[in-house]
PDB file of C-alpha atoms in Angstrom:
ATOM      1  CA  MET O   1      13.711  -8.804  18.502  1.00  0.00           C
ATOM      2  CA  ASP O   2      10.946  -6.662  16.606  1.00  0.00           C
ATOM      3  CA  THR O   3       8.717  -8.403  13.916  1.00  0.00           C
ATOM      4  CA  ASP O   4      10.802  -6.724  11.295  1.00  0.00           C
ATOM      5  CA  GLY O   5      13.990  -8.995  12.671  1.00  0.00           C
ATOM      6  CA  VAL O   6      15.788  -5.764  13.932  1.00  0.00           C
ATOM      7  CA  ALA O   7      17.192  -5.527  17.474  1.00  0.00           C
ATOM      8  CA  THR O   8      16.378  -2.338  19.141  1.00  0.00           C
ATOM      9  CA  GLU O   9      19.360  -1.555  21.404  1.00  0.00           C
ATOM     10  CA  GLY O  10      20.941   1.565  22.381  1.00  0.00           C
ATOM     11  CA  THR O  11      19.902   5.181  20.948  1.00  0.00           C
ATOM     12  CA  PRO O  12      20.886   7.431  17.978  1.00  0.00           C
ATOM     13  CA  GLU O  13      22.835   9.353  20.280  1.00  0.00           C
ATOM     14  CA  GLU O  14      24.744   6.520  21.600  1.00  0.00           C
ATOM     15  CA  ASN O  15      25.529   5.210  18.442  1.00  0.00           C
ATOM     16  CA  GLY O  16      26.407   8.541  16.750  1.00  0.00           C
ATOM     17  CA  PRO O  17      24.798  10.315  14.093  1.00  0.00           C
ATOM     18  CA  GLN O  18      23.775   8.245  11.087  1.00  0.00           C
ATOM     19  CA  GLY O  19      21.648   8.426   8.143  1.00  0.00           C
ATOM     20  CA  PRO O  20      20.438   5.999   5.219  1.00  0.00           C
ATOM     21  CA  GLY O  21      23.075   7.214   3.072  1.00  0.00           C
ATOM     22  CA  GLU O  22      22.784   7.915  -0.842  1.00  0.00           C
ATOM     23  CA  THR O  23      19.988   6.189  -2.747  1.00  0.00           C
ATOM     24  CA  PRO O  24      21.344   2.881  -4.639  1.00  0.00           C
ATOM     25  CA  ALA O  25      20.695   2.631  -8.293  1.00  0.00           C
ATOM     26  CA  ALA O  26      18.651  -0.504  -7.854  1.00  0.00           C
ATOM     27  CA  ALA O  27      16.148   1.599  -6.136  1.00  0.00           C
ATOM     28  CA  GLN O  28      15.419   3.445  -9.064  1.00  0.00           C
ATOM     29  CA  GLN O  29      15.210   0.449 -11.325  1.00  0.00           C
ATOM     30  CA  ILE O  30      12.886  -1.610  -8.593  1.00  0.00           C
ATOM     31  CA  PHE O  31      10.557   1.988  -7.731  1.00  0.00           C
ATOM     32  CA  GLY O  32      10.521   3.912 -10.882  1.00  0.00           C
ATOM     33  CA  ASP O  33       8.427   7.077 -10.566  1.00  0.00           C
ATOM     34  CA  ARG O  34       7.591   6.263  -7.178  1.00  0.00           C
ATOM     35  CA  LEU O  35      11.430   6.532  -6.235  1.00  0.00           C
ATOM     36  CA  PRO O  36      10.809   9.828  -4.139  1.00  0.00           C
ATOM     37  CA  MET O  37       8.226   7.891  -2.190  1.00  0.00           C
ATOM     38  CA  ALA O  38      10.650   4.863  -1.510  1.00  0.00           C
ATOM     39  CA  VAL O  39      13.208   7.944  -0.272  1.00  0.00           C
ATOM     40  CA  ARG O  40      10.836   9.289   2.240  1.00  0.00           C
ATOM     41  CA  TYR O  41       9.663   6.138   3.583  1.00  0.00           C
ATOM     42  CA  THR O  42      13.379   5.026   4.468  1.00  0.00           C
ATOM     43  CA  GLU O  43      13.861   8.523   5.992  1.00  0.00           C
ATOM     44  CA  LEU O  44      10.941   7.911   8.172  1.00  0.00           C
ATOM     45  CA  LEU O  45      12.389   4.317   9.037  1.00  0.00           C
ATOM     46  CA  ALA O  46      15.756   6.121  10.047  1.00  0.00           C
ATOM     47  CA  THR O  47      13.898   9.067  12.297  1.00  0.00           C
ATOM     48  CA  ALA O  48      10.590   7.962  13.563  1.00  0.00           C
ATOM     49  CA  GLY O  49      11.346   4.197  13.065  1.00  0.00           C
ATOM     50  CA  VAL O  50      14.202   4.443  15.435  1.00  0.00           C
ATOM     51  CA  GLN O  51      12.714   6.775  17.986  1.00  0.00           C
ATOM     52  CA  ARG O  52       9.833   4.366  18.412  1.00  0.00           C
ATOM     53  CA  GLY O  53      12.072   1.351  18.737  1.00  0.00           C
ATOM     54  CA  LEU O  54      10.895  -0.206  15.422  1.00  0.00           C
ATOM     55  CA  ILE O  55      14.224  -0.058  14.043  1.00  0.00           C
ATOM     56  CA  GLY O  56      17.636  -0.469  15.633  1.00  0.00           C
ATOM     57  CA  PRO O  57      20.099   2.489  15.392  1.00  0.00           C
ATOM     58  CA  ARG O  58      22.804   0.343  14.225  1.00  0.00           C
ATOM     59  CA  GLU O  59      20.339  -0.857  11.065  1.00  0.00           C
ATOM     60  CA  VAL O  60      20.057   2.763   9.790  1.00  0.00           C
ATOM     61  CA  PRO O  61      23.089   2.778   7.594  1.00  0.00           C
ATOM     62  CA  ARG O  62      22.098  -0.543   5.663  1.00  0.00           C
ATOM     63  CA  LEU O  63      18.198   0.448   5.683  1.00  0.00           C
ATOM     64  CA  TRP O  64      18.496   0.671   1.926  1.00  0.00           C
ATOM     65  CA  ASP O  65      20.087  -2.837   1.247  1.00  0.00           C
ATOM     66  CA  ARG O  66      19.331  -5.015   4.162  1.00  0.00           C
ATOM     67  CA  HIS O  67      15.620  -3.808   4.436  1.00  0.00           C
ATOM     68  CA  VAL O  68      13.874  -1.682   1.760  1.00  0.00           C
ATOM     69  CA  LEU O  69      15.360  -3.107  -1.247  1.00  0.00           C
ATOM     70  CA  ASN O  70      15.661  -6.362   0.315  1.00  0.00           C
ATOM     71  CA  CYS O  71      11.699  -6.489   0.753  1.00  0.00           C
ATOM     72  CA  ALA O  72      10.626  -4.586  -2.401  1.00  0.00           C
ATOM     73  CA  VAL O  73      12.130  -7.390  -4.864  1.00  0.00           C
ATOM     74  CA  LEU O  74       9.343  -9.793  -3.582  1.00  0.00           C
ATOM     75  CA  ALA O  75       7.206  -7.701  -5.989  1.00  0.00           C
ATOM     76  CA  GLU O  76       8.670 -10.019  -8.665  1.00  0.00           C
ATOM     77  CA  LEU O  77       6.680 -12.848  -7.461  1.00  0.00           C
ATOM     78  CA  LEU O  78       3.204 -11.312  -7.290  1.00  0.00           C
ATOM     79  CA  PRO O  79       0.614 -11.664  -9.858  1.00  0.00           C
ATOM     80  CA  PRO O  80      -1.058  -8.608 -11.627  1.00  0.00           C
ATOM     81  CA  GLY O  81      -3.794  -7.299  -9.358  1.00  0.00           C
ATOM     82  CA  ALA O  82      -2.963  -9.346  -6.258  1.00  0.00           C
ATOM     83  CA  SER O  83      -4.265  -8.928  -2.753  1.00  0.00           C
ATOM     84  CA  LEU O  84      -1.688  -9.144  -0.249  1.00  0.00           C
ATOM     85  CA  CYS O  85      -1.554  -9.227   3.756  1.00  0.00           C
ATOM     86  CA  ASP O  86       1.667  -8.695   5.280  1.00  0.00           C
ATOM     87  CA  VAL O  87       1.660 -10.684   8.762  1.00  0.00           C
ATOM     88  CA  GLY O  88       3.188  -8.739  11.674  1.00  0.00           C
ATOM     89  CA  SER O  89       3.976  -6.153   9.696  1.00  0.00           C
ATOM     90  CA  GLY O  90       5.936  -4.122  12.135  1.00  0.00           C
ATOM     91  CA  ALA O  91       7.537  -1.115  10.560  1.00  0.00           C
ATOM     92  CA  GLY O  92       5.921  -2.079   7.134  1.00  0.00           C
ATOM     93  CA  LEU O  93       8.411  -4.486   6.104  1.00  0.00           C
ATOM     94  CA  PRO O  94       8.292  -6.024   3.705  1.00  0.00           C
ATOM     95  CA  GLY O  95       4.585  -4.619   2.813  1.00  0.00           C
ATOM     96  CA  ILE O  96       5.257  -0.952   2.512  1.00  0.00           C
ATOM     97  CA  PRO O  97       7.991  -1.522   0.080  1.00  0.00           C
ATOM     98  CA  VAL O  98       6.015  -4.325  -2.149  1.00  0.00           C
ATOM     99  CA  ALA O  99       3.068  -1.663  -2.347  1.00  0.00           C
ATOM    100  CA  MET O 100       5.536   1.242  -3.340  1.00  0.00           C
ATOM    101  CA  ALA O 101       7.035  -1.319  -6.134  1.00  0.00           C
ATOM    102  CA  ARG O 102       3.654  -2.424  -7.227  1.00  0.00           C
ATOM    103  CA  SER O 103       0.760  -0.053  -7.471  1.00  0.00           C
ATOM    104  CA  ASP O 104      -1.619  -2.675  -8.630  1.00  0.00           C
ATOM    105  CA  VAL O 105      -1.362  -4.622  -5.633  1.00  0.00           C
ATOM    106  CA  SER O 106      -3.741  -4.304  -2.546  1.00  0.00           C
ATOM    107  CA  VAL O 107      -1.622  -4.435   0.754  1.00  0.00           C
ATOM    108  CA  THR O 108      -3.015  -5.219   4.234  1.00  0.00           C
ATOM    109  CA  LEU O 109      -0.619  -4.348   6.907  1.00  0.00           C
ATOM    110  CA  LEU O 110      -1.810  -6.660   9.717  1.00  0.00           C
ATOM    111  CA  GLU O 111       0.018  -5.682  13.105  1.00  0.00           C
ATOM    112  CA  PRO O 112      -1.166  -6.634  16.675  1.00  0.00           C
ATOM    113  CA  LEU O 113       0.336  -3.730  18.551  1.00  0.00           C
ATOM    114  CA  LEU O 114      -1.052  -0.045  18.744  1.00  0.00           C
ATOM    115  CA  ARG O 115       2.058   1.740  18.700  1.00  0.00           C
ATOM    116  CA  ARG O 116       3.372   0.081  15.480  1.00  0.00           C
ATOM    117  CA  THR O 117       0.003   0.453  13.762  1.00  0.00           C
ATOM    118  CA  THR O 118      -0.064   4.048  14.790  1.00  0.00           C
ATOM    119  CA  PHE O 119       3.407   4.443  12.839  1.00  0.00           C
ATOM    120  CA  LEU O 120       2.194   2.393   9.836  1.00  0.00           C
ATOM    121  CA  GLU O 121      -1.003   4.699   9.591  1.00  0.00           C
ATOM    122  CA  GLU O 122       1.145   7.603   9.786  1.00  0.00           C
ATOM    123  CA  VAL O 123       3.515   6.546   7.067  1.00  0.00           C
ATOM    124  CA  VAL O 124       0.747   5.340   4.682  1.00  0.00           C
ATOM    125  CA  ARG O 125      -1.077   8.762   5.047  1.00  0.00           C
ATOM    126  CA  GLU O 126       2.276  10.775   4.301  1.00  0.00           C
ATOM    127  CA  LEU O 127       3.073   8.850   1.372  1.00  0.00           C
ATOM    128  CA  GLY O 128      -0.067   8.572  -0.309  1.00  0.00           C
ATOM    129  CA  LEU O 129       0.008   5.003  -0.353  1.00  0.00           C
ATOM    130  CA  THR O 130      -3.719   4.558  -1.771  1.00  0.00           C
ATOM    131  CA  ASN O 131      -3.222   0.889  -2.150  1.00  0.00           C
ATOM    132  CA  VAL O 132      -2.469  -0.008   1.621  1.00  0.00           C
ATOM    133  CA  THR O 133      -4.733  -0.418   4.492  1.00  0.00           C
ATOM    134  CA  VAL O 134      -3.346  -0.633   8.047  1.00  0.00           C
ATOM    135  CA  LEU O 135      -5.149  -3.389  10.306  1.00  0.00           C
ATOM    136  CA  ARG O 136      -4.666  -4.177  13.949  1.00  0.00           C
ATOM    137  CA  GLY O 137      -5.100  -7.595  15.059  1.00  0.00           C
ATOM    138  CA  ARG O 138      -3.571 -10.885  15.321  1.00  0.00           C
ATOM    139  CA  ALA O 139      -3.635 -13.480  12.312  1.00  0.00           C
ATOM    140  CA  GLU O 140      -5.615 -15.791  14.109  1.00  0.00           C
ATOM    141  CA  GLU O 141      -8.549 -13.314  14.444  1.00  0.00           C
ATOM    142  CA  MET O 142      -8.692 -12.955  10.872  1.00  0.00           C
ATOM    143  CA  VAL O 143      -9.636 -16.304   9.777  1.00  0.00           C
ATOM    144  CA  GLY O 144     -12.981 -15.959   7.922  1.00  0.00           C
ATOM    145  CA  LYS O 145     -12.743 -12.106   7.951  1.00  0.00           C
ATOM    146  CA  LEU O 146      -9.737 -11.594   5.551  1.00  0.00           C
ATOM    147  CA  ALA O 147      -8.705 -13.720   2.557  1.00  0.00           C
ATOM    148  CA  VAL O 148      -6.136 -12.771   0.325  1.00  0.00           C
ATOM    149  CA  ASP O 149      -4.017 -14.247  -2.694  1.00  0.00           C
ATOM    150  CA  VAL O 150      -0.613 -13.867  -1.049  1.00  0.00           C
ATOM    151  CA  VAL O 151       0.615 -13.825   2.506  1.00  0.00           C
ATOM    152  CA  THR O 152       4.018 -12.023   3.315  1.00  0.00           C
ATOM    153  CA  ALA O 153       6.192 -12.160   6.749  1.00  0.00           C
ATOM    154  CA  ARG O 154       9.549 -11.184   7.459  1.00  0.00           C
ATOM    155  CA  ALA O 155      11.355 -12.309  10.911  1.00  0.00           C
ATOM    156  CA  VAL O 156       7.981 -13.119  12.632  1.00  0.00           C
ATOM    157  CA  ALA O 157       8.199 -16.961  13.715  1.00  0.00           C
ATOM    158  CA  PRO O 158       9.545 -20.127  12.987  1.00  0.00           C
ATOM    159  CA  MET O 159       8.266 -21.668   9.725  1.00  0.00           C
ATOM    160  CA  ASP O 160       5.865 -24.306  10.925  1.00  0.00           C
ATOM    161  CA  ARG O 161       4.217 -21.555  13.294  1.00  0.00           C
ATOM    162  CA  LEU O 162       4.237 -18.893  10.800  1.00  0.00           C
ATOM    163  CA  ALA O 163       2.083 -21.249   8.345  1.00  0.00           C
ATOM    164  CA  GLY O 164      -0.230 -21.834  10.825  1.00  0.00           C
ATOM    165  CA  TRP O 165      -0.820 -17.923  11.097  1.00  0.00           C
ATOM    166  CA  GLY O 166      -0.605 -17.219   7.299  1.00  0.00           C
ATOM    167  CA  LEU O 167      -2.188 -20.049   5.407  1.00  0.00           C
ATOM    168  CA  PRO O 168      -5.486 -20.023   6.711  1.00  0.00           C
ATOM    169  CA  LEU O 169      -5.744 -16.211   5.605  1.00  0.00           C
ATOM    170  CA  LEU O 170      -5.204 -17.378   1.918  1.00  0.00           C
ATOM    171  CA  ARG O 171      -7.564 -17.889  -0.555  1.00  0.00           C
ATOM    172  CA  PRO O 172      -7.446 -21.380  -2.361  1.00  0.00           C
ATOM    173  CA  TYR O 173      -4.503 -21.935  -4.247  1.00  0.00           C
ATOM    174  CA  GLY O 174      -2.687 -18.764  -2.927  1.00  0.00           C
ATOM    175  CA  GLN O 175       0.795 -18.569  -1.616  1.00  0.00           C
ATOM    176  CA  MET O 176       2.817 -17.621   1.360  1.00  0.00           C
ATOM    177  CA  LEU O 177       5.984 -15.678   0.822  1.00  0.00           C
ATOM    178  CA  ALA O 178       8.190 -15.944   4.002  1.00  0.00           C
ATOM    179  CA  LEU O 179      11.808 -14.058   4.252  1.00  0.00           C
ATOM    180  CA  LYS O 180      13.963 -16.361   5.797  1.00  0.00           C
ATOM    181  CA  GLY O 181      17.754 -15.897   4.969  1.00  0.00           C
ATOM    182  CA  ASP O 182      20.008 -18.577   5.789  1.00  0.00           C
ATOM    183  CA  THR O 183      17.658 -20.589   7.744  1.00  0.00           C
ATOM    184  CA  ALA O 184      15.326 -21.010   4.683  1.00  0.00           C
ATOM    185  CA  GLU O 185      16.087 -24.945   3.851  1.00  0.00           C
ATOM    186  CA  GLN O 186      16.452 -26.181   7.462  1.00  0.00           C
ATOM    187  CA  GLU O 187      13.144 -24.223   8.460  1.00  0.00           C
ATOM    188  CA  LEU O 188      11.308 -25.465   5.396  1.00  0.00           C
ATOM    189  CA  ALA O 189      12.865 -29.076   6.196  1.00  0.00           C
ATOM    190  CA  ASP O 190      11.642 -29.082   9.938  1.00  0.00           C
ATOM    191  CA  SER O 191       8.022 -28.045   8.911  1.00  0.00           C
ATOM    192  CA  ARG O 192       7.111 -30.220   6.088  1.00  0.00           C
ATOM    193  CA  SER O 193       4.781 -32.251   8.316  1.00  0.00           C
ATOM    194  CA  ALA O 194       3.321 -29.036   9.412  1.00  0.00           C
ATOM    195  CA  LEU O 195       2.717 -27.714   5.985  1.00  0.00           C
ATOM    196  CA  THR O 196       0.985 -30.571   4.393  1.00  0.00           C
ATOM    197  CA  LYS O 197      -1.645 -30.753   7.406  1.00  0.00           C
ATOM    198  CA  LEU O 198      -1.994 -26.872   6.909  1.00  0.00           C
ATOM    199  CA  GLY O 199      -3.092 -27.594   3.383  1.00  0.00           C
ATOM    200  CA  ALA O 200       0.136 -26.760   1.435  1.00  0.00           C
ATOM    201  CA  VAL O 201       0.721 -28.654  -1.795  1.00  0.00           C
ATOM    202  CA  LYS O 202       4.083 -27.353  -2.829  1.00  0.00           C
ATOM    203  CA  TRP O 203       7.164 -25.504  -1.338  1.00  0.00           C
ATOM    204  CA  SER O 204      10.455 -24.257  -2.454  1.00  0.00           C
ATOM    205  CA  VAL O 205      13.076 -21.947  -1.476  1.00  0.00           C
ATOM    206  CA  ILE O 206      14.045 -19.290  -4.055  1.00  0.00           C
ATOM    207  CA  ALA O 207      15.840 -16.271  -4.640  1.00  0.00           C
ATOM    208  CA  VAL O 208      14.617 -12.826  -5.858  1.00  0.00           C
ATOM    209  CA  GLY O 209      16.251  -9.688  -6.961  1.00  0.00           C
ATOM    210  CA  GLU O 210      19.174 -11.551  -8.983  1.00  0.00           C
ATOM    211  CA  GLY O 211      20.742  -9.178 -11.311  1.00  0.00           C
ATOM    212  CA  THR O 212      19.254  -6.127  -9.584  1.00  0.00           C
ATOM    213  CA  LEU O 213      20.542  -6.329  -5.788  1.00  0.00           C
ATOM    214  CA  GLU O 214      24.293  -7.525  -4.678  1.00  0.00           C
ATOM    215  CA  THR O 215      22.706 -10.074  -2.553  1.00  0.00           C
ATOM    216  CA  SER O 216      19.476 -11.731  -3.561  1.00  0.00           C
ATOM    217  CA  THR O 217      16.763 -12.225  -1.155  1.00  0.00           C
ATOM    218  CA  ARG O 218      15.820 -15.941  -0.026  1.00  0.00           C
ATOM    219  CA  VAL O 219      12.180 -16.587   0.253  1.00  0.00           C
ATOM    220  CA  VAL O 220      10.337 -19.329   1.181  1.00  0.00           C
ATOM    221  CA  ARG O 221       7.248 -19.882  -0.940  1.00  0.00           C
ATOM    222  CA  VAL O 222       4.471 -22.116   0.225  1.00  0.00           C
ATOM    223  CA  GLU O 223       1.711 -22.857  -2.220  1.00  0.00           C
ATOM    224  CA  ALA O 224      -1.654 -23.613  -0.786  1.00  0.00           C
ATOM    225  CA  GLY O 225      -4.193 -26.145  -2.227  1.00  0.00           C
ATOM    226  CA  GLU O 226      -7.989 -25.762  -2.017  1.00  0.00           C
ATOM    227  CA  SER O 227      -8.210 -25.605   1.498  1.00  0.00           C
ATOM    228  CA  PRO O 228      -5.693 -23.221   2.847  1.00  0.00           C
ATOM    229  CA  GLY O 229      -5.209 -24.093   6.439  1.00  0.00           C
ATOM    230  CA  GLY O 230      -6.208 -27.461   6.760  1.00  0.00           C
ATOM    231  CA  VAL O 231      -9.604 -28.668   8.381  1.00  0.00           C
ATOM    232  CA  LYS O 232      -9.349 -26.444  11.456  1.00  0.00           C
ATOM    233  CA  ALA O 233      -9.147 -23.131   9.378  1.00  0.00           C
ATOM    234  CA  ALA O 234     -12.073 -24.387   7.046  1.00  0.00           C
ATOM    235  CA  THR O 235     -14.402 -24.802  10.162  1.00  0.00           C
ATOM    236  CA  ARG O 236     -13.215 -21.552  11.584  1.00  0.00           C
ATOM    237  CA  ARG O 237     -14.082 -19.834   8.124  1.00  0.00           C
ATOM    238  CA  ALA O 238     -17.342 -21.669   8.028  1.00  0.00           C
ATOM    239  CA  LYS O 239     -18.285 -20.487  11.662  1.00  0.00           C
ATOM    240  CA  ALA O 240     -17.367 -16.988  10.795  1.00  0.00           C
ATOM    241  CA  ALA O 241     -19.552 -17.141   7.540  1.00  0.00           C
ATOM    242  CA  ARG O 242     -22.578 -18.266   9.520  1.00  0.00           C
ATOM    243  CA  ALA O 243     -21.799 -15.655  12.196  1.00  0.00           C
ATOM    244  CA  GLY O 244     -21.929 -13.124   9.224  1.00  0.00           C
ATOM    245  CA  ARG O 245     -25.279 -14.365   7.854  1.00  0.00           C
ATOM    246  CA  GLY O 246     -26.838 -14.405  11.233  1.00  0.00           C
ATOM    247  CA  ALA O 247     -25.917 -10.946  12.016  1.00  0.00           C
ATOM    248  CA  ARG O 248     -27.260  -9.639   8.412  1.00  0.00           C
ATOM    249  CA  ALA O 249     -30.292 -11.264   9.038  1.00  0.00           C
ATOM    250  CA  GLY O 250     -30.563  -9.756  12.587  1.00  0.00           C
ATOM    251  CA  GLU O 251     -30.009  -6.385  11.222  1.00  0.00           C
ATOM    252  CA  GLY O 252     -32.663  -7.059   8.512  1.00  0.00           C
ATOM    253  CA  GLY O 253     -35.113  -8.164  10.934  1.00  0.00           C
ATOM    254  CA  GLY O 254     -34.589  -5.055  13.265  1.00  0.00           C
ATOM    255  CA  ARG O 255     -35.417  -2.948  10.375  1.00  0.00           C
ATOM    256  CA  SER O 256     -38.741  -4.756   9.337  1.00  0.00           C
ATOM    257  CA  GLY O 257     -39.717  -4.334  13.067  1.00  0.00           C
ATOM    258  CA  GLY O 258     -39.029  -0.850  13.181  1.00  0.00           C
ATOM    259  CA  SER O 259     -41.155  -0.355  10.033  1.00  0.00           C
ATOM    260  CA  ARG O 260     -44.248  -2.059  11.758  1.00  0.00           C
ATOM    261  CA  ARG O 261     -44.026  -0.035  14.721  1.00  0.00           C
ATOM    262  CA  ARG O 262     -44.005   2.929  12.703  1.00  0.00           C
ATOM    263  CA  ARG O 263     -46.952   2.068  11.303  1.00  0.00           C
TER     264      ARG O 263
END
């Protein structure tokens, strides 16, 4: 299973000719004047996304409802001007639909695999998404280097493991939004102890897109306290900060020494 939760079995030829179909009326409501951008993204998922194994061919006819719109409605939960990191972004879900729906939100697509980041960079460039940055790496490597208001994820890992990756990337009092579908309540119940240790202070399962989509999107929302990620994350952030200060001091010393040699 890929990071976008889509099985990648078969080829387009084996499954017959397919396409994403007509643009749903809900897409106009969600994307507004950026609808042509959303249409083009869906086309890219149906073609290059399938060819590169990021989207299963059988998912193409339901790209709009099950994937693009299902993710885009997360935009309802974001505060104005928020910064967001989409962990394990895969084909850009949910990060790219959210970025198209909310031009005021700054989105980082975090993905460790080169073939996926290459696809994401091409998509971002073609769509002209100036509010999106593609970053290759793992979430655990970014603690102390990246801090955002919101972390999103879709079909990346069980809730306790996902929280261990996502919560340390939050600023104090930020929130993690995980698309979990029918397993949401059970995963949340199983991970409560882990969430507490990771500095979460509140969590719930909520539905977004009601009144807009035929089937609303179920999201686990985890709200962090003053120290997102808990003690270990705080230690790693402090270590990264010290390393950053040391690097800056070293650069400054090098410039000063060079100046003395020139004299």
